[in-house]
Short mmCIF file of C-alpha atoms in Angstrom, two decimals:
data_model
loop_
_atom_site.label_atom_id
_atom_site.label_comp_id
_atom_site.label_asym_id
_atom_site.label_seq_id
_atom_site.Cartn_x
_atom_site.Cartn_y
_atom_site.Cartn_z
CA MET Y 14 26.25 -1.98 -4.25
CA LYS Y 15 26.54 -0.57 -7.77
CA GLY Y 16 24.01 1.42 -9.15
CA THR Y 17 21.98 0.32 -12.43
CA GLU Y 18 19.70 2.28 -14.83
CA THR Y 19 16.13 2.17 -13.93
CA GLY Y 20 15.35 2.25 -17.67
CA ASN Y 21 14.88 4.70 -20.88
CA ALA Y 22 11.84 6.03 -22.01
CA ASP Y 23 10.94 3.34 -24.26
CA GLY Y 24 12.19 -0.09 -22.09
CA GLY Y 25 10.77 1.91 -19.26
CA GLN Y 26 6.94 1.29 -20.39
CA ALA Y 27 7.71 -2.11 -20.74
CA LEU Y 28 9.54 -2.64 -17.23
CA GLY Y 29 6.47 -0.09 -15.73
CA TRP Y 30 3.70 -2.84 -16.50
CA SER Y 31 6.53 -5.90 -15.43
CA GLU Y 32 6.78 -4.27 -12.45
CA ALA Y 33 2.89 -3.39 -11.82
CA GLY Y 34 2.72 -7.30 -12.28
CA LEU Y 35 5.11 -7.99 -9.86
CA PHE Y 36 3.30 -5.85 -7.08
CA VAL Y 37 0.19 -7.39 -7.44
CA LEU Y 38 2.10 -10.75 -6.62
CA ALA Y 39 3.43 -9.11 -3.53
CA ILE Y 40 0.64 -7.61 -2.14
CA SER Y 41 -1.11 -10.99 -2.43
CA ALA Y 42 1.77 -12.03 -0.57
CA LEU Y 43 1.13 -9.90 2.10
CA ALA Y 44 -2.09 -10.97 2.71
CA VAL Y 45 -0.92 -14.43 3.48
CA VAL Y 46 1.21 -12.51 5.40
CA TYR Y 47 -1.49 -11.20 7.71
CA ALA Y 48 -3.08 -14.10 8.26
CA ILE Y 49 0.15 -16.04 9.20
CA ALA Y 50 0.93 -12.25 11.54
CA VAL Y 51 -3.23 -12.33 13.28
CA ALA Y 52 -3.14 -16.09 13.83
CA ALA Y 53 0.16 -15.38 15.88
CA GLY Y 54 -1.54 -12.88 18.16
CA ALA Y 55 0.00 -10.09 16.44
CA HIS Y 56 -2.20 -6.81 15.93
CA THR Y 57 -2.72 -5.68 12.45
CA LEU Y 58 -1.41 -1.93 12.42
CA VAL Y 59 1.60 -2.67 15.08
CA PHE Y 60 2.77 -5.25 12.40
CA VAL Y 61 2.67 -3.71 9.48
CA ILE Y 62 4.31 -0.35 10.93
CA TYR Y 63 7.09 -2.50 12.50
CA ALA Y 64 7.47 -4.01 9.34
CA MET Y 65 7.91 -1.18 7.36
CA GLY Y 66 10.48 0.11 10.01
CA PHE Y 67 12.67 -2.70 9.33
CA ALA Y 68 12.38 -2.84 5.39
CA ALA Y 69 13.73 0.64 5.43
CA ALA Y 70 16.17 -0.12 7.81
CA GLY Y 71 17.01 -2.97 5.32
CA MET Y 72 16.79 -0.68 2.14
CA LEU Y 73 19.25 1.83 3.88
CA ALA Y 74 21.48 -0.68 5.06
CA LEU Y 75 22.40 -1.62 1.61
CA THR Y 76 22.71 2.02 0.30
CA GLY Y 77 23.33 4.16 2.85
CA VAL Y 78 21.15 7.17 3.83
CA GLY Y 79 22.57 9.67 0.92
CA ASP Y 80 23.80 13.46 1.85
CA ASN Y 81 19.69 14.58 1.74
CA ALA Y 82 18.19 12.01 3.97
CA ARG Y 83 16.71 14.63 6.03
CA ALA Y 84 15.07 16.68 3.38
CA VAL Y 85 13.50 13.58 1.98
CA VAL Y 86 12.41 12.27 5.25
CA LEU Y 87 10.62 15.44 5.69
CA ALA Y 88 9.65 16.60 2.33
CA PRO Y 89 5.81 17.39 2.15
CA GLU Y 90 5.55 14.12 -0.30
CA SER Y 91 6.81 12.03 2.05
CA LEU Y 92 4.52 13.75 4.88
CA VAL Y 93 1.50 13.12 2.51
CA TYR Y 94 2.78 9.07 1.54
CA GLY Y 95 2.85 8.34 4.97
CA ALA Y 96 -0.26 10.21 6.62
CA SER Y 97 -2.13 8.44 3.46
CA ALA Y 98 -0.88 5.16 4.06
CA ILE Y 99 -1.13 4.80 7.82
CA GLY Y 100 -4.77 6.21 7.06
CA LEU Y 101 -5.01 3.26 4.47
CA GLU Y 102 -4.32 1.03 7.19
CA ALA Y 103 -7.00 2.31 9.99
CA ILE Y 104 -9.96 2.43 7.27
CA PHE Y 105 -9.05 -0.92 5.91
CA PHE Y 106 -9.14 -2.02 9.45
CA ALA Y 107 -12.12 -0.38 10.49
CA THR Y 108 -14.08 -2.09 7.07
CA LEU Y 109 -13.10 -5.38 8.05
CA ALA Y 110 -15.60 -4.95 10.66
CA ILE Y 111 -18.11 -4.55 8.27
CA LEU Y 112 -16.95 -6.82 5.58
CA PRO Y 113 -15.14 -10.23 4.74
CA PRO Y 114 -11.61 -9.65 3.61
CA ALA Y 115 -12.32 -11.23 -0.01
CA GLU Y 116 -15.70 -8.40 -0.18
CA ALA Y 117 -13.26 -5.86 0.98
CA SER Y 118 -10.61 -6.40 -1.34
CA LEU Y 119 -12.85 -6.83 -4.37
CA ALA Y 120 -14.50 -2.95 -3.40
CA TYR Y 121 -11.28 -1.43 -2.45
CA ARG Y 122 -10.84 -2.14 -6.35
CA LEU Y 123 -12.63 1.51 -6.60
CA CYS Y 124 -9.09 2.73 -6.32
CA VAL Y 125 -8.55 2.62 -9.74
CA PRO Y 126 -11.87 5.25 -10.88
CA ALA Y 127 -10.67 7.34 -7.62
CA SER Y 128 -7.04 7.81 -9.44
CA LEU Y 129 -8.92 9.04 -12.10
CA LEU Y 130 -10.91 11.54 -10.35
CA VAL Y 131 -7.63 12.17 -8.74
CA SER Y 132 -6.06 12.46 -12.06
CA LEU Y 133 -8.16 14.99 -13.38
CA GLN Y 134 -8.92 17.05 -10.80
CA ALA Y 135 -5.18 17.38 -9.04
CA PHE Y 136 -3.56 16.85 -12.33
CA GLY Y 137 -5.46 17.69 -15.25
CA ARG Y 138 -4.78 14.20 -17.03
CA GLY Y 139 -7.60 12.78 -18.45
CA GLY Y 140 -8.07 8.45 -18.72
CA SER Y 141 -7.91 6.74 -21.73
CA ARG Y 142 -11.01 5.39 -23.31
CA LEU Y 143 -9.97 1.33 -21.91
CA LEU Y 144 -9.57 2.70 -18.59
CA LEU Y 145 -12.34 4.58 -18.29
CA VAL Y 146 -14.30 1.19 -19.86
CA GLY Y 147 -12.40 -0.42 -16.99
CA SER Y 148 -13.05 1.89 -14.13
CA ALA Y 149 -17.09 1.26 -15.00
CA ILE Y 150 -16.91 -2.10 -14.87
CA ILE Y 151 -15.13 -2.48 -11.58
CA VAL Y 152 -17.98 0.21 -10.05
CA ALA Y 153 -20.77 -2.04 -11.16
CA ALA Y 154 -18.71 -5.20 -9.83
CA SER Y 155 -18.04 -3.56 -7.33
CA LEU Y 156 -21.86 -2.08 -6.09
CA PRO Y 157 -23.30 -5.90 -5.05
CA VAL Y 158 -20.53 -5.66 -2.48
CA PHE Y 159 -22.40 -3.07 -0.54
CA TRP Y 160 -25.42 -4.05 -1.01
CA ALA Y 161 -25.18 -7.52 0.41
CA ALA Y 162 -23.46 -5.98 3.60
CA PRO Y 163 -25.28 -6.64 6.74
CA ASP Y 164 -28.47 -4.65 7.77
CA GLY Y 165 -27.78 -0.88 7.45
CA GLN Y 166 -23.95 -1.31 7.00
CA GLY Y 167 -24.15 -1.00 3.39
CA TRP Y 168 -23.67 2.71 3.33
CA PRO Y 169 -20.92 2.91 5.98
CA ALA Y 170 -18.88 0.22 3.93
CA PHE Y 171 -19.43 2.40 1.13
CA LEU Y 172 -17.92 5.47 2.92
CA LEU Y 173 -14.99 3.59 4.45
CA VAL Y 174 -13.83 1.91 0.94
CA LEU Y 175 -14.35 5.51 -0.59
CA ALA Y 176 -11.79 6.87 2.18
CA GLY Y 177 -9.61 4.27 1.86
CA SER Y 178 -9.53 4.14 -2.12
CA LEU Y 179 -8.95 7.84 -2.76
CA ALA Y 180 -6.08 7.37 -0.16
CA VAL Y 181 -4.64 4.60 -1.80
CA ALA Y 182 -4.90 6.94 -5.12
CA VAL Y 183 -3.03 10.09 -3.30
CA LYS Y 184 -0.69 8.06 -1.77
CA THR Y 185 0.21 6.25 -5.35
CA PHE Y 186 0.11 9.91 -7.08
CA VAL Y 187 2.70 10.80 -4.59
CA SER Y 188 4.54 8.42 -5.37
CA GLU Y 189 5.27 9.16 -8.73
CA MET Y 190 5.04 12.47 -8.08
CA HIS Y 191 7.64 12.69 -5.31
CA PRO Y 192 10.97 14.65 -6.57
CA ALA Y 193 13.67 12.68 -5.32
CA ASN Y 194 11.54 9.62 -6.81
CA ARG Y 195 11.45 11.58 -10.19
CA GLN Y 196 14.88 12.22 -9.85
CA ALA Y 197 16.49 9.00 -8.89
CA ARG Y 198 17.98 7.27 -11.89
CA THR Y 199 19.70 3.72 -10.54
CA VAL Y 200 18.31 0.71 -8.72
CA THR Y 201 19.87 1.72 -5.77
CA GLU Y 202 18.96 5.48 -5.88
CA LYS Y 203 15.29 4.14 -6.47
CA LEU Y 204 16.12 1.56 -3.24
CA ARG Y 205 17.49 4.37 -1.42
CA VAL Y 206 14.90 7.05 -1.34
CA THR Y 207 11.89 4.48 -1.28
CA GLY Y 208 14.05 3.58 2.01
CA LEU Y 209 13.70 7.05 3.46
CA VAL Y 210 10.06 7.41 2.46
CA ILE Y 211 8.69 4.33 4.66
CA LEU Y 212 11.29 5.14 7.39
CA SER Y 213 9.14 8.44 7.51
CA THR Y 214 6.09 6.79 7.09
CA ALA Y 215 7.16 4.41 10.29
CA LEU Y 216 8.17 6.85 12.45
CA MET Y 217 4.93 8.90 11.87
CA GLY Y 218 2.98 5.79 12.71
CA LEU Y 219 4.83 4.67 15.82
CA ALA Y 220 4.30 8.65 16.45
CA VAL Y 221 0.82 7.87 16.58
CA LEU Y 222 0.20 4.46 17.65
CA VAL Y 223 2.18 4.46 20.71
CA PRO Y 224 0.87 6.84 22.31
CA ALA Y 225 -2.79 5.91 21.65
CA ALA Y 226 -1.82 2.25 23.24
CA LEU Y 227 -0.43 3.46 26.28
CA VAL Y 228 -3.25 5.96 26.49
CA ALA Y 229 -6.90 4.15 25.04
CA GLY Y 230 -5.33 1.17 24.53
CA GLY Y 231 -7.97 -1.86 22.74
CA SER Y 232 -10.82 1.26 21.95
CA LEU Y 233 -12.01 2.03 18.52
CA GLY Y 234 -13.30 -1.83 18.31
CA GLY Y 235 -9.80 -2.55 18.66
CA LEU Y 236 -8.43 -0.38 16.03
CA VAL Y 237 -6.14 1.16 18.90
CA PRO Y 238 -3.34 -1.61 20.38
CA GLN Y 239 -3.16 -2.81 23.73
CA PRO Y 240 -0.11 -1.54 25.21
CA SER Y 241 1.44 -5.39 25.07
CA ALA Y 242 0.62 -5.93 21.32
CA LEU Y 243 3.92 -3.04 21.40
CA TRP Y 244 5.77 -5.23 22.67
CA HIS Y 245 4.85 -8.40 21.67
CA GLY Y 246 7.36 -11.21 20.10
CA PRO Y 247 6.15 -13.20 17.33
CA THR Y 248 5.01 -9.74 16.02
CA LEU Y 249 8.54 -8.58 16.13
CA ILE Y 250 9.74 -11.88 14.71
CA LEU Y 251 7.17 -11.57 12.00
CA SER Y 252 7.84 -8.17 11.39
CA VAL Y 253 11.46 -8.76 10.50
CA ALA Y 254 11.22 -12.90 8.46
CA ILE Y 255 7.86 -12.24 6.61
CA GLY Y 256 6.83 -8.59 6.62
CA ALA Y 257 10.00 -6.43 5.85
CA PRO Y 258 10.78 -8.08 2.88
CA VAL Y 259 7.40 -8.33 1.33
CA ILE Y 260 6.75 -4.49 2.29
CA LEU Y 261 10.25 -3.88 0.78
CA ALA Y 262 9.40 -5.75 -2.20
CA MET Y 263 5.53 -4.20 -2.98
CA THR Y 264 7.04 -0.65 -2.04
CA TYR Y 265 9.79 -0.38 -4.20
CA LEU Y 266 8.13 -1.81 -7.28
CA THR Y 267 5.68 1.19 -6.45
CA PHE Y 268 7.90 3.67 -6.66
CA VAL Y 269 9.67 2.45 -9.65
CA SER Y 270 6.75 1.23 -11.62
CA VAL Y 271 4.66 4.56 -11.50
CA THR Y 272 7.06 6.78 -12.58
CA HIS Y 273 7.27 4.54 -16.05
CA ILE Y 274 3.50 3.89 -16.53
CA GLY Y 275 1.79 6.45 -13.88
CA THR Y 276 -0.36 6.13 -11.36
CA GLU Y 277 -3.75 5.02 -13.46
CA ARG Y 278 -1.96 2.14 -15.22
CA PHE Y 279 -0.83 0.67 -12.35
CA LEU Y 280 -3.64 0.62 -10.24
CA ALA Y 281 -5.48 -0.28 -13.00
CA VAL Y 282 -2.85 -3.42 -12.89
CA THR Y 283 -4.17 -4.51 -9.32
CA SER Y 284 -7.45 -5.07 -10.06
CA LEU Y 285 -6.03 -8.56 -10.65
CA THR Y 286 -5.36 -8.28 -6.93
CA PRO Y 287 -8.64 -9.86 -5.69
CA LEU Y 288 -7.85 -13.26 -7.80
CA THR Y 289 -4.39 -13.50 -7.36
CA ALA Y 290 -4.62 -12.85 -3.65
CA TRP Y 291 -7.33 -15.69 -3.54
CA ALA Y 292 -4.66 -17.85 -5.44
CA ALA Y 293 -1.84 -16.80 -2.75
CA GLN Y 294 -4.08 -17.75 0.16
CA ALA Y 295 -5.90 -21.01 -1.46
CA LEU Y 296 -2.42 -22.38 -1.94
CA ALA Y 297 -1.22 -21.12 1.51
CA ALA Y 298 -4.05 -22.94 2.92
CA THR Y 299 -3.72 -26.22 1.30
CA THR Y 300 0.35 -26.01 2.58
CA GLY Y 301 -0.79 -25.58 6.10
CA LEU Y 302 0.74 -21.94 6.22
CA ILE Y 303 -2.98 -20.39 7.14
CA ALA Y 304 -6.23 -22.25 8.26
#
């Protein structure tokens, strides 16, 4: 597979915005994919971790693992990315026990102001005036979601969403700052690094999920899957057929976009996700893919 340059400084800016827009479409498609998988009886965490594993396998089959695969998989940035990605999935699962999916999707746009907070505290980068105004609007738009939560659940929902939004911000910043990702110059190199980081995440997820399912399956309100969910046929088939391609696309687009436009701007573009996710789900419902 022949590598091509991912873009220079000037062209990279425009390319980065386009990649962020395509990411929004990919994550909107993921919402439909999740709905299809759940309707088929898949456990969400098992499905997403399997999809990550198959996505990594697909990427590395195209690019090869390279000479520094072990170093990339075990890099601190890869481990932080994996921990925050797995933590995010678990937190979002718990959030859906309180908030409906549409409201949860809107509330998680708090990742934009969370990214500005992380940016300022960890990197000393201040946000532009436009980003600050946009963040204030996002906060104002999100608060009614918590006010409308079931009695006594507003604060737990807020704390879960805040934790999840920080996980999104950390995961995305690590994508931007990962040394192997910043050193990659071609599409092939970017794809290989992305595959190795996702492989690291999938292995971490399996290392946690499999023992938990075997020891405490069905606990924590269904967060821990039953052992049977680990070898559920439709989960395996759907994770390969529809989960892996979407995970591959959205993860690759994250890794390339953040190095072009930065985490703060990338996450600002994702504020469009509730609208595009609703449109994707409406289209899927119209065509009979989901209820």
